[in-house]
XYZ file of C-alpha atoms in Angstrom:
727
model
C -176.500 91.822 76.752
C -176.424 88.078 77.249
C -174.092 85.918 75.236
C -176.944 84.226 73.365
C -178.503 87.528 72.361
C -175.136 88.815 71.224
C -174.666 85.767 69.036
C -178.135 86.211 67.586
C -177.865 89.878 66.788
C -174.200 89.810 65.886
C -175.146 89.090 62.287
C -177.986 91.487 61.571
C -178.452 95.197 61.165
C -181.636 95.923 63.011
C -182.526 99.511 63.558
C -185.510 101.463 64.734
C -187.005 104.450 62.974
C -184.484 107.248 62.698
C -185.095 110.460 64.541
C -184.911 113.071 61.834
C -184.721 116.799 62.369
C -186.484 117.457 59.072
C -188.519 115.382 56.624
C -186.622 113.020 54.357
C -188.565 114.579 51.483
C -186.589 117.823 51.777
C -183.379 116.140 50.638
C -184.795 114.362 47.601
C -186.852 117.208 46.190
C -183.572 118.824 45.207
C -182.198 115.586 43.709
C -185.179 114.242 41.742
C -186.669 116.560 39.088
C -190.464 116.674 39.073
C -190.652 115.752 35.390
C -189.059 112.342 36.118
C -192.130 111.536 38.208
C -194.874 113.315 36.279
C -194.254 113.980 32.556
C -194.031 117.703 31.638
C -194.247 118.810 35.285
C -192.650 122.199 35.969
C -191.367 121.550 39.491
C -192.399 121.361 43.134
C -194.260 123.860 45.241
C -193.403 124.729 48.854
C -193.695 122.010 51.492
C -197.071 121.708 53.186
C -197.132 123.371 56.594
C -198.700 120.408 58.404
C -197.580 117.336 56.458
C -194.268 116.389 54.769
C -195.722 116.591 51.253
C -194.971 118.941 48.362
C -197.303 119.853 45.480
C -196.191 118.894 41.972
C -196.854 121.783 39.578
C -197.668 121.791 35.870
C -198.451 125.069 34.119
C -198.830 126.652 37.538
C -201.462 124.148 38.703
C -201.110 121.352 41.252
C -201.368 117.969 39.512
C -200.247 115.847 42.434
C -198.523 115.698 45.800
C -195.074 114.214 46.322
C -193.977 112.447 49.488
C -191.354 110.006 50.763
C -192.746 106.787 52.229
C -190.262 106.888 55.133
C -191.795 110.152 56.395
C -195.062 108.341 57.110
C -194.394 104.652 57.816
C -191.556 102.351 58.768
C -189.624 101.264 55.689
C -186.862 99.301 57.411
C -185.715 96.569 55.068
C -183.540 93.489 55.304
C -180.424 95.629 55.678
C -181.868 97.281 58.790
C -181.961 100.645 57.016
C -184.954 102.469 55.510
C -185.985 102.074 51.877
C -186.890 105.563 50.633
C -189.462 105.688 47.827
C -190.596 108.998 46.336
C -194.289 108.814 45.392
C -196.720 111.198 43.692
C -200.471 110.864 44.225
C -203.121 112.912 42.413
C -206.432 114.455 43.534
C -208.280 111.191 42.836
C -205.919 109.285 45.165
C -204.210 107.496 42.279
C -200.459 107.035 42.226
C -199.071 108.819 39.174
C -195.329 108.555 39.703
C -192.722 106.703 41.782
C -188.986 106.434 42.156
C -186.882 104.305 44.503
C -184.409 106.963 45.605
C -182.392 105.312 48.387
C -181.892 101.863 49.873
C -179.175 99.692 51.395
C -180.582 96.278 50.518
C -177.555 94.045 49.828
C -179.356 91.695 47.441
C -180.341 94.680 45.284
C -177.000 96.443 45.599
C -174.910 93.491 44.485
C -177.321 90.883 43.179
C -180.569 91.721 41.457
C -180.272 94.316 38.676
C -181.533 97.734 39.710
C -183.625 97.874 36.543
C -185.662 94.931 37.781
C -186.480 96.691 41.059
C -187.238 99.944 39.223
C -189.666 98.090 36.952
C -191.393 96.599 39.986
C -191.795 100.047 41.554
C -193.125 101.540 38.317
C -195.854 98.877 38.272
C -197.553 100.831 41.090
C -198.290 103.748 38.754
C -202.063 103.902 38.449
C -202.731 102.185 41.779
C -206.108 103.334 43.105
C -205.728 104.087 46.808
C -209.494 104.448 47.239
C -209.878 100.840 46.123
C -207.047 99.855 48.445
C -208.799 101.564 51.354
C -211.983 99.651 50.566
C -210.211 96.299 50.173
C -207.995 96.695 53.207
C -204.834 96.992 51.101
C -205.456 93.741 49.204
C -206.813 95.157 45.959
C -203.610 94.593 44.009
C -201.171 91.771 43.275
C -197.612 91.818 44.596
C -194.960 90.810 42.066
C -192.396 88.968 44.187
C -188.829 88.902 42.841
C -186.959 85.697 43.631
C -184.266 86.359 46.212
C -185.710 89.703 47.313
C -188.948 88.701 49.007
C -188.395 90.800 52.132
C -187.353 93.867 50.153
C -190.378 93.634 47.855
C -192.788 93.098 50.753
C -191.431 96.164 52.576
C -191.627 98.321 49.441
C -195.204 97.202 48.764
C -196.308 97.696 52.363
C -194.734 101.146 52.618
C -196.158 102.439 49.303
C -199.716 101.373 50.124
C -199.771 102.395 53.785
C -197.956 105.698 53.261
C -200.135 106.463 50.241
C -203.300 105.892 52.268
C -202.035 108.131 55.067
C -201.271 110.947 52.636
C -204.560 110.554 50.763
C -206.520 110.685 54.007
C -204.519 113.588 55.410
C -205.178 115.646 52.263
C -208.703 114.348 51.654
C -207.837 112.995 48.201
C -210.293 110.826 46.313
C -212.960 111.472 48.898
C -210.978 109.713 51.631
C -211.475 111.303 55.020
C -208.597 112.292 57.284
C -207.991 110.181 60.347
C -209.382 112.175 63.226
C -209.392 111.500 66.923
C -212.704 110.131 68.103
C -214.794 112.825 69.765
C -217.662 110.626 70.924
C -217.659 107.709 73.328
C -215.774 104.537 72.474
C -217.102 101.106 73.265
C -216.012 97.680 74.402
C -217.700 94.295 74.542
C -220.042 93.949 77.490
C -219.478 90.486 79.027
C -222.685 90.851 81.087
C -224.986 91.345 78.076
C -227.677 88.775 77.378
C -228.703 87.239 74.052
C -231.881 85.597 72.804
C -231.881 81.816 72.600
C -233.816 81.326 69.360
C -232.588 81.812 65.805
C -235.474 84.012 64.638
C -234.938 86.609 67.377
C -231.175 86.614 66.811
C -231.794 87.396 63.145
C -234.342 90.065 63.980
C -232.170 92.035 66.437
C -229.092 91.994 64.192
C -227.025 89.475 66.157
C -227.026 87.389 62.970
C -226.620 89.001 59.531
C -227.526 87.307 56.261
C -226.386 87.354 52.639
C -228.920 85.628 50.368
C -228.283 85.179 46.650
C -230.385 83.275 44.176
C -229.319 81.955 40.784
C -230.963 84.852 38.966
C -229.004 87.473 40.941
C -225.689 85.704 40.321
C -226.372 85.359 36.591
C -227.175 89.076 36.419
C -223.951 89.952 38.257
C -221.824 88.006 35.791
C -223.735 89.411 32.842
C -222.920 92.910 34.110
C -219.205 92.123 33.679
C -219.706 92.442 29.932
C -217.935 89.195 29.077
C -219.990 87.078 26.663
C -218.294 83.910 27.893
C -219.814 84.402 31.363
C -223.275 84.890 29.905
C -222.885 81.829 27.729
C -222.092 79.736 30.798
C -224.932 81.030 32.978
C -226.337 78.746 35.643
C -229.220 76.676 34.277
C -231.141 76.218 37.521
C -234.379 78.107 38.072
C -233.701 81.812 38.849
C -235.284 81.551 42.306
C -233.030 78.629 43.314
C -230.885 79.475 46.316
C -227.307 79.999 45.150
C -226.037 80.668 48.669
C -227.493 81.729 51.979
C -224.641 82.761 54.264
C -225.108 84.075 57.809
C -222.510 85.519 60.137
C -222.169 86.532 63.770
C -219.367 87.838 65.967
C -218.997 85.171 68.645
C -216.246 86.905 70.611
C -219.104 88.310 72.693
C -219.794 85.545 75.299
C -223.602 85.803 75.182
C -223.666 85.509 71.388
C -221.328 82.514 71.515
C -223.514 80.686 74.046
C -226.734 81.445 72.169
C -225.472 80.189 68.784
C -222.880 77.557 69.712
C -224.190 76.231 73.006
C -222.479 76.186 76.407
C -219.921 73.484 75.599
C -218.748 74.859 72.256
C -218.670 78.399 73.668
C -216.305 77.179 76.405
C -214.112 75.496 73.765
C -214.071 78.731 71.783
C -212.956 80.731 74.832
C -210.089 78.280 75.359
C -209.146 78.453 71.658
C -208.890 82.250 71.576
C -205.835 83.992 72.992
C -206.016 87.499 74.537
C -206.875 90.069 71.882
C -208.166 87.529 69.370
C -211.714 87.549 67.995
C -213.880 85.021 66.179
C -216.818 84.898 63.808
C -219.172 82.067 62.975
C -220.204 81.510 59.370
C -222.989 79.148 58.342
C -224.254 78.508 54.847
C -226.359 76.421 52.495
C -227.213 76.399 48.795
C -225.432 75.561 45.556
C -222.250 77.468 46.450
C -219.856 76.904 49.346
C -218.142 79.820 51.070
C -215.217 77.501 51.866
C -214.788 75.832 48.494
C -213.817 72.291 47.645
C -210.296 73.248 46.591
C -209.214 74.065 50.126
C -206.417 71.870 51.452
C -204.626 71.854 54.772
C -201.940 74.493 54.916
C -203.800 76.612 52.364
C -206.131 79.547 52.542
C -209.898 80.043 52.338
C -209.778 82.074 49.147
C -213.536 82.661 48.778
C -213.976 84.848 51.877
C -212.123 87.806 53.316
C -212.987 89.968 56.330
C -212.569 93.696 55.714
C -212.736 96.544 58.230
C -211.444 99.911 57.014
C -207.792 99.225 56.076
C -207.764 95.863 57.836
C -208.221 92.714 55.780
C -208.057 89.175 57.105
C -207.756 86.047 54.984
C -208.325 82.901 56.967
C -205.957 79.931 57.016
C -206.328 76.403 58.310
C -204.981 77.200 61.771
C -207.546 79.981 62.077
C -210.451 77.615 61.376
C -212.585 75.143 63.328
C -215.500 73.175 61.949
C -218.813 73.112 63.825
C -220.944 69.992 63.984
C -224.126 72.066 64.285
C -225.458 75.328 65.699
C -227.446 75.069 68.931
C -229.856 78.019 68.778
C -233.484 76.912 68.777
C -235.147 77.012 65.369
C -231.889 77.168 63.407
C -232.256 76.041 59.781
C -230.356 73.043 58.469
C -227.059 74.353 57.143
C -224.685 72.329 54.987
C -221.604 74.026 56.460
C -220.912 75.745 59.764
C -217.470 77.025 60.755
C -215.600 79.206 63.221
C -212.870 81.575 62.024
C -210.310 83.209 64.291
C -209.218 86.846 63.783
C -205.599 87.329 64.989
C -204.860 89.910 67.655
C -202.219 91.749 65.641
C -204.271 92.727 62.575
C -205.935 95.775 64.161
C -209.503 94.455 64.101
C -211.992 96.273 66.364
C -215.008 94.091 67.296
C -217.084 97.147 68.211
C -216.907 98.653 64.706
C -218.661 97.635 61.480
C -216.986 95.159 59.157
C -217.949 93.077 56.154
C -217.382 89.575 54.853
C -216.593 89.700 51.156
C -217.642 86.580 49.231
C -215.779 85.773 46.029
C -217.863 83.941 43.414
C -216.217 82.461 40.341
C -217.438 81.136 37.039
C -215.396 78.966 34.706
C -215.242 80.378 31.176
C -212.548 78.118 29.774
C -210.477 75.031 30.543
C -208.290 76.938 33.027
C -209.793 80.442 33.019
C -212.332 81.899 35.439
C -214.160 85.164 35.943
C -214.872 86.561 39.396
C -217.353 88.842 41.104
C -217.875 89.705 44.759
C -220.752 90.199 47.178
C -220.623 91.740 50.649
C -222.219 90.687 53.911
C -222.148 93.724 56.205
C -222.031 93.271 59.979
C -222.238 95.516 63.040
C -222.496 94.043 66.527
C -225.746 95.405 68.012
C -225.441 98.120 70.637
C -226.985 95.864 73.288
C -223.725 93.866 73.438
C -221.518 96.940 73.967
C -220.813 99.345 76.786
C -219.147 102.787 76.674
C -215.582 103.324 77.830
C -214.562 106.578 79.478
C -211.850 108.400 77.548
C -209.042 110.338 79.277
C -208.607 113.996 78.481
C -206.018 114.405 75.704
C -204.223 117.174 77.589
C -203.712 114.912 80.597
C -201.163 112.776 78.740
C -198.191 114.727 77.350
C -197.082 113.403 73.985
C -200.101 111.122 73.735
C -200.510 111.675 69.983
C -196.885 110.784 69.303
C -197.143 107.699 71.479
C -200.280 106.533 69.709
C -198.667 107.078 66.311
C -195.602 105.106 67.386
C -197.792 102.267 68.638
C -199.763 102.199 65.393
C -196.576 102.106 63.344
C -195.124 99.338 65.499
C -198.355 97.357 65.138
C -198.308 97.786 61.358
C -194.702 96.625 61.117
C -195.496 93.718 63.406
C -198.433 92.760 61.204
C -196.096 92.774 58.183
C -193.568 90.318 59.590
C -196.302 88.097 61.003
C -197.946 88.030 57.572
C -194.621 86.945 56.072
C -194.322 84.166 58.661
C -197.867 82.961 57.947
C -197.112 82.862 54.233
C -194.017 80.703 54.819
C -195.497 78.073 57.116
C -194.500 75.175 54.867
C -190.905 76.413 54.476
C -190.648 76.983 58.237
C -191.897 73.463 58.969
C -189.390 71.881 56.564
C -186.529 73.920 58.009
C -187.509 72.970 61.555
C -187.621 69.309 60.528
C -184.127 69.572 59.009
C -182.786 71.103 62.210
C -184.450 68.404 64.296
C -182.936 65.618 62.154
C -179.489 67.209 62.301
C -179.706 67.659 66.070
C -180.616 63.988 66.540
C -177.727 62.943 64.287
C -175.296 64.980 66.383
C -176.613 63.797 69.736
C -176.612 60.153 68.624
C -173.578 60.355 66.365
C -172.225 57.002 67.572
C -175.321 55.262 66.233
C -175.577 57.466 63.135
C -171.987 56.741 62.023
C -172.019 53.011 62.756
C -172.514 52.109 59.096
C -170.188 53.948 56.730
C -172.359 53.366 53.677
C -175.642 54.412 55.310
C -174.119 57.511 56.843
C -172.596 58.512 53.512
C -175.982 58.451 51.789
C -177.621 60.189 54.736
C -175.101 63.027 54.460
C -175.392 63.266 50.685
C -179.181 63.345 50.969
C -179.135 66.016 53.655
C -176.707 68.194 51.675
C -178.918 67.830 48.603
C -181.933 69.097 50.565
C -179.796 71.935 51.935
C -178.740 72.984 48.443
C -182.065 72.572 46.649
C -184.509 73.625 49.376
C -182.628 76.025 51.673
C -180.520 77.423 48.869
C -182.124 77.495 45.442
C -185.754 77.386 46.579
C -185.910 79.315 49.876
C -182.799 81.518 49.356
C -181.855 80.937 53.011
C -178.124 81.492 52.477
C -176.494 83.277 55.400
C -173.853 85.874 54.580
C -171.130 87.924 56.192
C -173.105 90.961 54.984
C -175.505 90.329 57.878
C -172.649 90.593 60.345
C -171.101 93.715 58.857
C -174.379 95.587 58.823
C -175.065 94.870 62.488
C -172.304 96.934 63.980
C -173.644 100.077 62.388
C -176.982 99.426 64.061
C -175.584 99.487 67.592
C -175.336 103.257 67.284
C -178.967 103.726 66.335
C -180.831 101.051 68.290
C -182.015 97.485 68.028
C -185.318 96.347 66.546
C -186.606 92.790 66.562
C -189.163 93.824 63.924
C -186.598 93.977 61.123
C -184.906 90.840 62.429
C -188.141 88.886 61.951
C -188.808 89.951 58.362
C -187.067 86.859 57.001
C -188.340 83.770 58.882
C -185.847 81.198 57.603
C -182.903 83.501 58.164
C -184.124 84.166 61.703
C -184.469 80.443 62.406
C -181.083 79.592 60.916
C -179.243 82.294 62.853
C -180.938 81.183 66.045
C -179.851 77.609 65.264
C -176.310 78.819 64.529
C -176.179 80.622 67.870
C -177.252 77.483 69.726
C -174.919 75.279 67.691
C -171.932 77.506 68.493
C -172.410 76.641 72.163
C -172.686 72.893 71.557
C -170.681 71.989 68.468
C -168.968 75.071 67.060
C -169.250 76.445 63.547
C -169.330 73.063 61.829
C -173.047 72.507 62.326
C -173.772 75.311 59.858
C -170.694 75.201 57.637
C -170.765 71.441 57.248
C -174.490 70.799 56.952
C -176.669 73.915 56.488
C -174.664 76.161 54.152
C -176.079 75.788 50.609
C -172.840 76.834 48.904
C -170.851 74.480 51.110
C -173.259 71.713 50.114
C -172.811 72.617 46.432
C -169.025 72.358 46.799
C -169.133 68.970 48.486
C -171.679 67.479 46.094
C -169.741 68.599 43.025
C -166.539 67.221 44.580
C -168.234 63.863 45.121
C -169.237 63.834 41.458
C -165.634 64.655 40.550
C -164.418 61.695 42.609
C -166.845 59.380 40.811
C -165.418 60.670 37.518
C -161.902 59.892 38.825
C -160.760 63.506 38.820
C -157.528 63.556 40.858
C -157.719 64.965 44.368
C -154.938 67.231 45.598
C -153.751 67.225 49.190
C -151.836 70.390 50.000
C -148.661 70.013 52.067
C -149.466 70.574 55.725
C -147.166 73.596 56.000
C -148.816 75.384 53.048
C -152.304 74.329 54.151
C -151.735 75.701 57.653
C -150.510 79.027 56.277
C -153.531 79.417 54.004
C -155.970 79.052 56.919
C -155.543 82.690 58.098
C -156.495 84.136 54.684
C -160.222 83.964 55.429
C -159.714 85.696 58.782
C -157.825 88.525 57.085
C -160.624 88.867 54.533
C -163.216 89.056 57.297
C -161.271 91.633 59.315
C -160.728 93.714 56.183
C -164.429 93.711 55.356
C -165.299 94.526 58.935
C -162.900 97.478 58.959
C -164.346 98.868 55.723
C -167.876 98.472 57.108
C -167.048 100.821 59.981
C -166.427 103.563 57.418
C -168.970 102.652 54.730
C -171.379 99.751 54.967
C -172.328 100.169 51.312
C -168.687 99.828 50.212
C -168.223 96.804 52.448
C -171.290 95.165 50.916
C -169.786 95.603 47.465
C -166.472 94.110 48.615
C -168.373 91.198 50.155
C -168.682 89.862 46.604
C -165.769 87.701 47.688
C -168.674 85.513 48.760
C -170.101 83.735 45.694
C -173.337 82.984 47.552
C -175.566 85.461 45.755
C -174.355 84.394 42.337
C -174.464 80.632 42.869
C -177.364 80.315 45.308
C -179.655 83.366 45.355
C -179.469 84.208 41.643
C -178.727 80.646 40.465
C -175.891 81.835 38.182
C -178.204 84.202 36.262
C -175.901 87.198 36.457
C -173.190 89.154 34.666
C -170.420 86.883 33.398
C -167.568 88.079 35.702
C -169.560 87.045 38.790
C -170.515 83.715 37.247
C -166.924 83.083 36.169
C -165.689 83.786 39.700
C -168.210 81.396 41.283
C -167.466 78.686 38.725
C -163.729 79.114 39.301
C -164.193 78.481 43.020
C -166.306 75.416 42.308
C -163.703 74.208 39.821
C -160.981 74.524 42.462
C -163.223 72.515 44.770
C -163.242 69.643 42.288
C -159.556 69.075 43.057
C -159.319 70.411 46.640
C -162.507 69.558 48.522
C -164.270 72.667 49.882
C -161.453 74.939 48.666
C -163.478 78.105 49.299
C -164.579 77.012 52.784
C -161.020 76.215 53.817
C -159.219 79.343 52.727
C -161.497 82.207 51.618
C -164.869 82.199 53.394
C -165.226 85.270 55.657
C -168.477 83.927 57.087
C -166.713 80.770 58.238
C -164.024 82.926 59.831
C -166.645 85.052 61.577
C -168.338 81.948 62.990
C -165.059 80.394 64.068
C -164.271 83.291 66.416
C -167.261 82.880 68.798
C -167.147 79.092 68.280
C -164.214 79.040 70.701
C -166.775 79.251 73.518
C -168.349 75.869 72.738
C -169.071 73.954 75.911
C -168.715 70.326 74.767
C -166.260 68.170 72.849
C -168.318 65.541 71.037
C -165.754 64.025 68.674
C -164.215 60.882 70.158
C -160.501 60.137 69.835
C -158.101 57.334 70.799
C -154.762 57.873 72.509
C -153.153 56.390 69.402
C -154.665 59.083 67.124
C -151.797 61.022 65.605
C -149.153 58.805 67.148
C -148.750 56.521 65.381
C -152.111 56.437 63.513
C -152.699 59.068 60.804
C -155.804 57.547 59.210
C -158.256 60.276 60.297
C -155.796 63.058 59.504
C -155.240 61.691 55.998
C -158.950 61.210 55.280
C -160.344 64.418 56.839
C -162.133 66.172 53.934
C -160.879 69.638 54.963
C -157.577 68.657 56.647
C -158.807 69.930 60.020
C -156.860 67.261 61.972
C -153.266 68.069 62.878
C -150.551 65.462 62.250
C -150.262 65.221 66.025
C -153.860 63.969 66.180
C -155.868 66.862 67.643
C -158.829 68.339 65.766
C -158.770 72.070 65.047
C -162.299 73.246 65.998
C -161.860 76.465 64.010
C -161.558 74.467 60.784
C -163.676 71.376 61.526
C -166.983 71.237 59.633
C -168.431 68.426 61.768
C -168.842 66.111 58.805
C -168.406 63.215 61.318
C -166.183 61.264 58.915
C -163.635 60.817 61.706
C -166.408 59.256 63.803
C -167.114 56.792 60.997
C -163.434 55.865 61.018
C -163.483 55.704 64.827
C -165.766 52.658 64.536
C -164.417 51.223 61.275
C -163.425 47.568 61.448
C -161.474 47.857 58.200
C -159.613 51.175 58.501
C -159.014 52.070 62.149
C -155.892 50.250 63.464
C -157.098 50.573 67.044
C -160.430 48.910 66.282
C -158.748 46.226 64.179
C -156.290 45.496 67.004
C -159.162 45.210 69.505
C -161.049 42.842 67.212
C -157.998 40.608 66.792
C -157.507 40.522 70.549
C -161.154 39.563 71.019
C -160.844 36.841 68.372
C -157.775 35.449 70.094
C -159.510 35.441 73.452
C -162.563 33.798 71.907
C -160.442 31.114 70.254
C -158.627 30.406 73.525
C -161.911 30.118 75.386
C -163.213 27.707 72.752
C -160.167 25.473 73.173
C -160.537 25.438 76.927
C -164.172 24.407 76.631
C -163.434 21.549 74.207
C -160.544 20.241 76.363
C -156.728 20.026 76.061
C -155.679 19.159 72.517
C -153.174 16.441 73.721
C -155.619 14.737 76.084
C -156.761 11.324 74.682
C -160.381 11.143 73.694
C -162.566 8.843 75.803
C -163.331 5.451 74.217
C -166.928 4.376 73.842
C -168.037 1.480 76.135
C -168.320 -1.958 74.593
């Protein structure tokens, strides 16, 4: 393992799916009574012979089937360990009972109350899996809990996907089991030809149309049974075109050339990456399929592509506007657009799909009602060609391999969906890292003005606290490090690592910074709690609260405390990661940053006590107690560069930097301790100060003396008589 990879993974517990000798369900059937899931249930029946499910019995009859999500899909959470949820689904494919039976999520263990997570899980009771199958898993809202986004997303994904697998396997609610294809499969035929005129393309099915008039839309809203919708019916003539929307799959080269023209088809081919697909949508009428509320960075909320369990909502980066379609005889459309279908969503261009159009009607100042219409599409057979299938028996373990690939693809789709949803946060974080990197590389210029640099630092720390901390919850923790070492025994998975985009980016930045600058880049600039300490200390200074400077001997002996705390936590984690996570409450990060002090009073009192100490001793917690800082200081010894400039006079006789260092990281002898330095760059401000640094002041006086001497020489000797003017 390379050094960089070690630094990256040395803070995360990332594990693959565990290899279990028996279903997880077996263990929890004995621990969770059936009546806690389904009221008045008598118990469980014997495990199914072919699937890890157990019937739930009531008066001798089966009223549902119980299963553990981890037996069917990956449930690896932020901790790197599976989140086990016990679910009961009835004959109509509705979820009738749930219980979160096991997890190792640190934010839930020691942050968010368990009751809050239990309430979130119970909200899935009544979920209709048939509707989820039809909507591609998007037929419900996800209630995100602040600070536990990853955990909630994994729980939601595992409940829906595992529930659909069970419902299909048992044929519940009319859902059909997934069966291996017995007929020929198909692929796009790049040699196929397409007609060049619009009328023929419509006639042979290359183009599919959804036409709605005002009368049809009014009837659809009237059928909702809400009098407000009827009262606000459209007043145009019933035969007026509400929307005419047409679609075509332009991944097929011949279709792209026929509709878009040669030039635009070539641009489309360059735009699409391997495995990606694209559709063209054109429309006219009173209603727009894009909507006027769309803004860059947002989502096209009026259309969604659905194919079996796959659903695709299009974002700005998946969209290109067309000037016009090129097929002969094409009508005049008011909007024409291309939409890209990502490669990782599981879309099959050879199978039927539909474009679902969402139509809204305002029924109040801020309230709307919605109804949907579908445009079905199937690429005509003329654009496809059969693909020979290998005999199943020829590939040992083929079924297991396919299942593993499907599960990996589903987990990959989950983390990519999370990244797409956090594009704005990712961009802001990347900008912060870019600004900080420039400040470090050009620190001589950045620290030239003491006043400007002070406000730059205060502004950056404010953004770190408010955005990275309180808004994005991107607070790194020693819990990440402790959990990793348990994962080395069971395997490494990038999938779990990528579930939290900002955490991934920050740890990658930390790893790079350790090579260049040491731990200070994170501790001094990107740690939200560190920023909170420094900002509150600055306020204390403005209020003239006295600042205490510990004697050097005591200060030096308190340094090792944080290393002992880290080693103690690490030792406990080797025996019990759960116990170590509880002891990691020595970090006040979850209380002060993730939960914003909304927590039981002992935790709040502890965090406030540390902040209070920091009012008198700047960054008290960072200096003496932070196990994360200690953990970063150990690999920081490998840094390759020494950026902080020093004079030979530093430490002997000058003590200015040592006296003014905010965390006393400069020894009386003048050298900077890289294990304790937070790279605040205050010493570099002093290095150029014309009012504080004796070396700079001495140089300036020497220059002034030389300049004065030169001026005298130019004007002549002071005792030489001045020349008299001529008469």
